[in-house]
CSV table of C-alpha atoms and ligand atoms in Angstrom, one decimal:
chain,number,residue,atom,x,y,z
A,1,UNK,CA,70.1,112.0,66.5
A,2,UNK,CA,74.1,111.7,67.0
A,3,UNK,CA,75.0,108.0,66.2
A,4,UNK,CA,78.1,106.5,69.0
A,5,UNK,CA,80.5,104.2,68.9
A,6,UNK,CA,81.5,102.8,72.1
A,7,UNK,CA,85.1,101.1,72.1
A,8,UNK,CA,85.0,98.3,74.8
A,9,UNK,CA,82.5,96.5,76.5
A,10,UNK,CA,84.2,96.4,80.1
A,11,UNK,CA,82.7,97.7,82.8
A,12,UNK,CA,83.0,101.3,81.6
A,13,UNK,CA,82.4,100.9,78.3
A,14,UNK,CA,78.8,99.1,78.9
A,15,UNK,CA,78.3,102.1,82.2
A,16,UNK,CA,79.0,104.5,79.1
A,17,UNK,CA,76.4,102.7,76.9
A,18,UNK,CA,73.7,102.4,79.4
A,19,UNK,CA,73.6,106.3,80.3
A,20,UNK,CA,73.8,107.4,76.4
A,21,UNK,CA,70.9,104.6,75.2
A,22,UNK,CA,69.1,105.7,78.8
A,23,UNK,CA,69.3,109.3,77.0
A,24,UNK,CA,68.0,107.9,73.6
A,25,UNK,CA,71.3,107.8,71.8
A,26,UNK,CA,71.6,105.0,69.1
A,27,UNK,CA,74.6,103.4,70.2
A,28,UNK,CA,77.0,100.4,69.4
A,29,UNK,CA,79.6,98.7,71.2
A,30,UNK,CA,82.2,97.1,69.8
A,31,UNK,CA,84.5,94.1,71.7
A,32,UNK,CA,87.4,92.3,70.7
A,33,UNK,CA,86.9,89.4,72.2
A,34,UNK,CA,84.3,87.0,72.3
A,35,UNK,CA,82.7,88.4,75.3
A,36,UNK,CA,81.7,91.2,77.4
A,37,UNK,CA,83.8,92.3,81.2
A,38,UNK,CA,86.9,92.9,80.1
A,39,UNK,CA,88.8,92.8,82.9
A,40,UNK,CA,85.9,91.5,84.7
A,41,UNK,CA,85.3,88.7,82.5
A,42,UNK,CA,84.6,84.9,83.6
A,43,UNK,CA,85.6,81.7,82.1
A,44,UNK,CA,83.3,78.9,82.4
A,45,UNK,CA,84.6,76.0,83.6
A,46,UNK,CA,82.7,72.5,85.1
A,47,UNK,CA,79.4,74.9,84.1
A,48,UNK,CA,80.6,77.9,86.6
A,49,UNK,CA,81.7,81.2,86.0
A,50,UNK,CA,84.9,81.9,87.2
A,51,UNK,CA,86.3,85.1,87.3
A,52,UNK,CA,89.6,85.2,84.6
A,53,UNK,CA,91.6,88.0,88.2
A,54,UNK,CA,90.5,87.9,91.2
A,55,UNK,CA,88.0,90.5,92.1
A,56,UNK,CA,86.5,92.2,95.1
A,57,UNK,CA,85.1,95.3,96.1
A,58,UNK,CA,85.5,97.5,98.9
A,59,UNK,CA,82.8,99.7,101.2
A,60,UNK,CA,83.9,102.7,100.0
A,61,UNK,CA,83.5,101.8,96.2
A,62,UNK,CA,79.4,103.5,96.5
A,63,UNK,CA,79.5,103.6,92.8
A,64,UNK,CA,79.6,100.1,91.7
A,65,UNK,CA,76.5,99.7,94.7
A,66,UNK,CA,74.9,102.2,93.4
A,67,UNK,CA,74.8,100.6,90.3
A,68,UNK,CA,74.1,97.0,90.6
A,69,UNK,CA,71.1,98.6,92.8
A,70,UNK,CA,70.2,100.2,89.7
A,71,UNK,CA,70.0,96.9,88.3
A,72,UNK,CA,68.1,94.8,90.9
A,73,UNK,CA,72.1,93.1,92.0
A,74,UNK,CA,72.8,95.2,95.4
A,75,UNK,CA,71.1,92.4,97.4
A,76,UNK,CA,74.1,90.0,95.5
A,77,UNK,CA,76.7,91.4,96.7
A,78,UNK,CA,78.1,89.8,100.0
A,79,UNK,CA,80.2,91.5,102.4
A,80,UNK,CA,82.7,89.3,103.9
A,81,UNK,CA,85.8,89.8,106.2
A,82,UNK,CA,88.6,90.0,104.9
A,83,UNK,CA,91.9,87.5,105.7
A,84,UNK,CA,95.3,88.4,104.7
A,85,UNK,CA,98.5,86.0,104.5
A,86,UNK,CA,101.9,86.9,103.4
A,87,UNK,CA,104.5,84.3,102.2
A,88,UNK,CA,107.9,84.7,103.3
A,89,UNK,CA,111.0,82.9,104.5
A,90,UNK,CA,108.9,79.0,103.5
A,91,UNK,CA,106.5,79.9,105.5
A,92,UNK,CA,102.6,81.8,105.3
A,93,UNK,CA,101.7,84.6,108.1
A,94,UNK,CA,98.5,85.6,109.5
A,95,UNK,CA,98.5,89.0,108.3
A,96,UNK,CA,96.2,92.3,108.9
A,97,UNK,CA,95.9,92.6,112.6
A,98,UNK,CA,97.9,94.0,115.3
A,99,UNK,CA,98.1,90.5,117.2
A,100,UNK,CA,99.5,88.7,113.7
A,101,UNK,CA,101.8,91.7,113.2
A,102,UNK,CA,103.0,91.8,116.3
A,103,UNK,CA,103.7,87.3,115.5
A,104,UNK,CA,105.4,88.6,112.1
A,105,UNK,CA,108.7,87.8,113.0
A,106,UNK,CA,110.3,88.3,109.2
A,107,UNK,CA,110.2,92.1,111.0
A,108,UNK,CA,112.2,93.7,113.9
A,109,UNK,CA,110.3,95.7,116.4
A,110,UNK,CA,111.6,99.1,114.8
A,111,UNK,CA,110.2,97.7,111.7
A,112,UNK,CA,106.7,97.0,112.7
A,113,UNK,CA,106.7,100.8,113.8
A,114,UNK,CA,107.6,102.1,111.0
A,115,UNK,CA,106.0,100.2,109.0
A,116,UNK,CA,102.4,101.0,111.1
A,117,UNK,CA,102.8,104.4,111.5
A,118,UNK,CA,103.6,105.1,107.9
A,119,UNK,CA,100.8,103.0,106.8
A,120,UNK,CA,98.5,104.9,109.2
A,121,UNK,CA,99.9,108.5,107.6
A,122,UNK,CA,99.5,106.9,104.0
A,123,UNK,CA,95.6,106.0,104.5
A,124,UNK,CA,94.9,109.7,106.0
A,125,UNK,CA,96.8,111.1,103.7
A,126,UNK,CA,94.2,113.4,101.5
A,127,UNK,CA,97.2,115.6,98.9
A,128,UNK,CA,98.2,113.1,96.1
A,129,UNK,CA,101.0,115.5,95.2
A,130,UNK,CA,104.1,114.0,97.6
A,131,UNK,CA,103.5,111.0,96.2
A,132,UNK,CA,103.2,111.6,92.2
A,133,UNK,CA,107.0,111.7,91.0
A,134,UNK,CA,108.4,109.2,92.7
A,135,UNK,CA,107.9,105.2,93.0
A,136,UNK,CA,106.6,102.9,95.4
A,137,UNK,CA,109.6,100.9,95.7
A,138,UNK,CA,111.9,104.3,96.3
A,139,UNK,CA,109.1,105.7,98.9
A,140,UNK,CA,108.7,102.5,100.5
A,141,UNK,CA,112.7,101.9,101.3
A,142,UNK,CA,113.1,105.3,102.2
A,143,UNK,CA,109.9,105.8,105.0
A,144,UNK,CA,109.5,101.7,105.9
A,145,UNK,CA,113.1,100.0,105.6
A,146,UNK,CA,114.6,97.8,103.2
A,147,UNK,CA,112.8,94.5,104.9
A,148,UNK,CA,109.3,96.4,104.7
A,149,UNK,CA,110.1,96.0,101.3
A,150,UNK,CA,111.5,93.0,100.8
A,151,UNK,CA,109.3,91.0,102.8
A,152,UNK,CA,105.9,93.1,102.3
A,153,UNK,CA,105.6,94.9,99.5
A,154,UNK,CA,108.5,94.1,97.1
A,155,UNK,CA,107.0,90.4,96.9
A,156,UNK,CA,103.2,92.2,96.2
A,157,UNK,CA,104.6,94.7,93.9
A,158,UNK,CA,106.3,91.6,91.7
A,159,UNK,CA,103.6,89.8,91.5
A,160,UNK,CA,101.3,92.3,90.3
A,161,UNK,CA,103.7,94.4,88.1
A,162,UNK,CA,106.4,92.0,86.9
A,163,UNK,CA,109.2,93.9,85.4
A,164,UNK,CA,107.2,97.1,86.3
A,165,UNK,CA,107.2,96.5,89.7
A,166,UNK,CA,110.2,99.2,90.4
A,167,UNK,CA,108.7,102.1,88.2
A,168,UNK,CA,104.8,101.9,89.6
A,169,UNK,CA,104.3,105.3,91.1
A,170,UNK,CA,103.9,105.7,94.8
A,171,UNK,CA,100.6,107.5,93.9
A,172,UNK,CA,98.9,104.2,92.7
A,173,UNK,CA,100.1,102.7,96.5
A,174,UNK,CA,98.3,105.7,98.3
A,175,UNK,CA,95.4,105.6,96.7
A,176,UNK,CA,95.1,102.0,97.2
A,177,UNK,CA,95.7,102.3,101.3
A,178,UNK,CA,93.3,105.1,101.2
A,179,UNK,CA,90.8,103.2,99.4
A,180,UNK,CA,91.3,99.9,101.5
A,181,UNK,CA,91.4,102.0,104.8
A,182,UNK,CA,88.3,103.0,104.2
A,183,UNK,CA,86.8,99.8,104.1
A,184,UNK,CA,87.4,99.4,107.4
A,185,UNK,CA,85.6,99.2,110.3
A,186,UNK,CA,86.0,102.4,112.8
A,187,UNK,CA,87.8,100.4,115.2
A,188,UNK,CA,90.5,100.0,111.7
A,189,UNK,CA,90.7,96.0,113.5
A,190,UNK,CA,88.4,94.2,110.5
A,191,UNK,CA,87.3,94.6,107.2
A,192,UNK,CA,84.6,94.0,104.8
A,193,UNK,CA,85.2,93.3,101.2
A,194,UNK,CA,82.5,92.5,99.0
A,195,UNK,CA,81.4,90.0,96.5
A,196,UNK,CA,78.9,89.2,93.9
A,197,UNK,CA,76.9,85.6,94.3
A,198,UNK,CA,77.8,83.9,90.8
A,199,UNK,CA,80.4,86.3,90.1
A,200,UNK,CA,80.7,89.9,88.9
A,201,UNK,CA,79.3,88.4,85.2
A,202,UNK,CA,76.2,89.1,86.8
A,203,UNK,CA,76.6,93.1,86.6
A,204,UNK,CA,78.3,92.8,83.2
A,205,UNK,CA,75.1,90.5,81.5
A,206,UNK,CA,72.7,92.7,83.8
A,207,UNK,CA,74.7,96.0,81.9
A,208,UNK,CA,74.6,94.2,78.6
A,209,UNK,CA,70.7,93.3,78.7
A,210,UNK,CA,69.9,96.8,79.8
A,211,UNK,CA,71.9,98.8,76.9
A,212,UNK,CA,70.1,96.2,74.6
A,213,UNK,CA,66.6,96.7,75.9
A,214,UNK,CA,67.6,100.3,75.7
A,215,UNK,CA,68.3,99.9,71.8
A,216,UNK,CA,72.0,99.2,71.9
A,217,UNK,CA,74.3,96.8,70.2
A,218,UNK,CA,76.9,94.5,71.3
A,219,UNK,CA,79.2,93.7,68.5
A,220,UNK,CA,81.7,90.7,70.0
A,221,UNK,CA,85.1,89.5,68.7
A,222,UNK,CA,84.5,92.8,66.3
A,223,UNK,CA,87.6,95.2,67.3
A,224,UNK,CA,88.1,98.6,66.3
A,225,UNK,CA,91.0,98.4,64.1
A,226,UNK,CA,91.0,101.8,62.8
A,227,UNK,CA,89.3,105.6,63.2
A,228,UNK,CA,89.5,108.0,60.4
A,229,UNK,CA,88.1,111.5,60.7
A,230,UNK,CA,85.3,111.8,58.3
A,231,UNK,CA,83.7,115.3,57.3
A,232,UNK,CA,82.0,116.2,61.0
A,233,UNK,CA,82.1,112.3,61.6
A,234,UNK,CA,84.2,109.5,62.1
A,235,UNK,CA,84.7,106.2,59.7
A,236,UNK,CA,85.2,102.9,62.3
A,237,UNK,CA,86.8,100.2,60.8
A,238,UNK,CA,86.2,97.1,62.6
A,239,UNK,CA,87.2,93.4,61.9
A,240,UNK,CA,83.9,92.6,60.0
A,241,UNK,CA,83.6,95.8,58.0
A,242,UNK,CA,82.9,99.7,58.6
A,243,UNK,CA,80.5,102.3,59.5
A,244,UNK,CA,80.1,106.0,60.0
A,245,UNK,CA,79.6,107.5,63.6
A,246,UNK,CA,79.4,110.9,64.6
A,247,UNK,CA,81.0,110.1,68.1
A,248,UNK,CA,83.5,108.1,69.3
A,249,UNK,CA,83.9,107.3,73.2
A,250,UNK,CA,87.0,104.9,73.8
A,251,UNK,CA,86.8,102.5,77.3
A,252,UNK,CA,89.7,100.8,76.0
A,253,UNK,CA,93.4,100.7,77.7
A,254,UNK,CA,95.9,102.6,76.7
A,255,UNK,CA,98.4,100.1,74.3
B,1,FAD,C1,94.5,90.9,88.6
B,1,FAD,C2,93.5,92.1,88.7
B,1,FAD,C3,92.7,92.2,89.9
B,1,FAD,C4,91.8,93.3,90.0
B,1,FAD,N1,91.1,93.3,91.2
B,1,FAD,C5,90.2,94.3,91.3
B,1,FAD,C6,89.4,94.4,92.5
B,1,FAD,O1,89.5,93.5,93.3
B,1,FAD,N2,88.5,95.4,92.6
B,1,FAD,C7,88.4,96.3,91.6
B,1,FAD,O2,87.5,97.2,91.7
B,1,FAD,N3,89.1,96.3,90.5
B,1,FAD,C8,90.0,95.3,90.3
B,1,FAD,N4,90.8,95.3,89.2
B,1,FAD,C9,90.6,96.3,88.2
B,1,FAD,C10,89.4,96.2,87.3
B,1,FAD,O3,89.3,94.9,86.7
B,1,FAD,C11,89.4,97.2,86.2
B,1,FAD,O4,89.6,98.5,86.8
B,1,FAD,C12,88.1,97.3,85.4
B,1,FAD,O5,87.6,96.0,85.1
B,1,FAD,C13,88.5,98.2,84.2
B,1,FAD,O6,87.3,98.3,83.4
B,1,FAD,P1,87.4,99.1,82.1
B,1,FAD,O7,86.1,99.0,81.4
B,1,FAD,O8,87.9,100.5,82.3
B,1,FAD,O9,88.6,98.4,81.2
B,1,FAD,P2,88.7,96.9,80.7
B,1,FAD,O10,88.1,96.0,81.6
B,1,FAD,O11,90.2,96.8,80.3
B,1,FAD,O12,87.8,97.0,79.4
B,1,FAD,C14,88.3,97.4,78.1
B,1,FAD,C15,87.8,96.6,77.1
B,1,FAD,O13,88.2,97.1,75.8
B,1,FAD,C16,88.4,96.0,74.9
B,1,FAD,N5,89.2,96.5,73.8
B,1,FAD,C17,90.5,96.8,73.9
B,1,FAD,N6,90.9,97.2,72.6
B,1,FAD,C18,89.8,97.1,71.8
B,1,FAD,C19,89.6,97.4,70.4
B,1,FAD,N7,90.6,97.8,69.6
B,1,FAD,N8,88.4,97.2,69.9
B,1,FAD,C20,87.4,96.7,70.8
B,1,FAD,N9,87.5,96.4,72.1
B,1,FAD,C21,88.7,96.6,72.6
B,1,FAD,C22,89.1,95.0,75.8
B,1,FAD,O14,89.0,93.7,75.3
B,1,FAD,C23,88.2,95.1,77.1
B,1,FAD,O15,87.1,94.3,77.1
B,1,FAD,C24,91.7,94.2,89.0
B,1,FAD,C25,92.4,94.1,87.8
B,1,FAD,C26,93.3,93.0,87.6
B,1,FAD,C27,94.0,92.8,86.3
């Protein structure tokens, strides 16, 4: 039997272990830190779990339900509407409705049009190819106005990307709104976004306890430092040592 080495135990990482153990493959993961979730990890703190980013998930995201069903969690997860505010000019805004757009006043009327009618287009949009080569903050002056930008996105954008927020492809935007329109009721007024009682941990230790009880190992704060090709095979250094595997999956980020 093929012996794997999986690179990462965030969410797909472990997803990756539990179908090859599910198969019978011996399997080990390897994490560099201390814990499993990667992005999804938790901190404890005054004996809770809290979640290191902010996490939720939307209705159209079938595959994480289908697999916290899989492992007994589905019944966990709680739909909840959704609120939006923005901060702008000293001030928060409702945001997310007509009626609190419509109260928006950082935007002139042609604004809010634009800005609508252009979102609506983006979320029914199915061709990711307009909106490869060029970035969000080019695609967004150009179809919304400079104050969509400045007091919608550009703030969002700098938050989340930092000195990246100019050069973040239009295509990552798109699929977002497509995504989030989808979680949407039909009526497009309200939305549900979901959330796991306890915090997402739970599908990360239910993952971790299933590719165990499947035969798999967890190797914590044990990074892969290095992969050599090795005859048919691969050599894995890790932090505590090194071993032989004949296949190597990598669920880490890019550096
Ligand atoms: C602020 C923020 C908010 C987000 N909000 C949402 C949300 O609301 N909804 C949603 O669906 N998604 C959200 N995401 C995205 C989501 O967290 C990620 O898409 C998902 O967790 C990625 O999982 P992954 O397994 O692909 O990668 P990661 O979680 O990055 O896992 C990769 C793992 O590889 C490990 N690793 C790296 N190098 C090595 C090495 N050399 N050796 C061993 N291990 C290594 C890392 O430590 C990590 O644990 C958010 C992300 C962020 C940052």
């Amino acid at each position: 039997m093929i012996e794997i080495t999986v690179v990462g135990a965030g969410l797909a990482g472990l997803t990756a272990a539990l179908r090859l153990t599910e198969r019978g493959y011996p399997v080990r993961v390897h994490e560099r830190y201390p814990g499993a979730g990667g992005l999804a990890r938790t901190v404890t703190i005054g004996g809770e779990p809290l979640e290191v980013f902010y996490h939720h998930i939307f209705t159209s995201d079938t595959a994480y339900v289908r697999l916290a069903q899989e492992l007994g969690l589905d019944r966990e997860i709680e739909w909840l509407p959704s609120r939006m505010g923005i901060w702008t000019g000293g001030r928060l805004w409702d945001f997310g409705t007509p009626g609190s757009l419509l109260r928006f006043r950082p935007l002139g009327l042609l604004d809010k049009v634009r800005f609508v009618t252009s979102t609506l287009r983006l979320q029914r949009a199915t061709d990711a190819a307009p909106f490869e080569d060029v970035p969000a903050s080019q695609w967004i002056r150009r179809h919304q106005g400079e104050r969509v930008w400045e007091s919608i996105w550009g703030p969002l954008f700098h938050q989340k990307f930092d000195r990246y927020a100019d050069q973040v492809a239009m295509v990552w935007l798109w699929r977002k709104l497509y995504l989030r329109g989808r979680s949407r009721t039909r009526s497009g007024m309200g939305e549900r976004l979901g959330y796991m009682r306890g915090s997402f941990d739970r599908l990360t230790s239910a993952l971790v306890d299933r590719v165990r009880g499947q035969g798999g190992t967890l190797h914590t704060g044990d990074p892969v430092q290095r992969i050599e090709r090795d005859g048919d095979g691969f050599t894995v250094h890790t932090r505590s040592g090194r071993h032989r595997a004949d296949l190597v999956l990598v669920a880490a980020p890019v550096p």
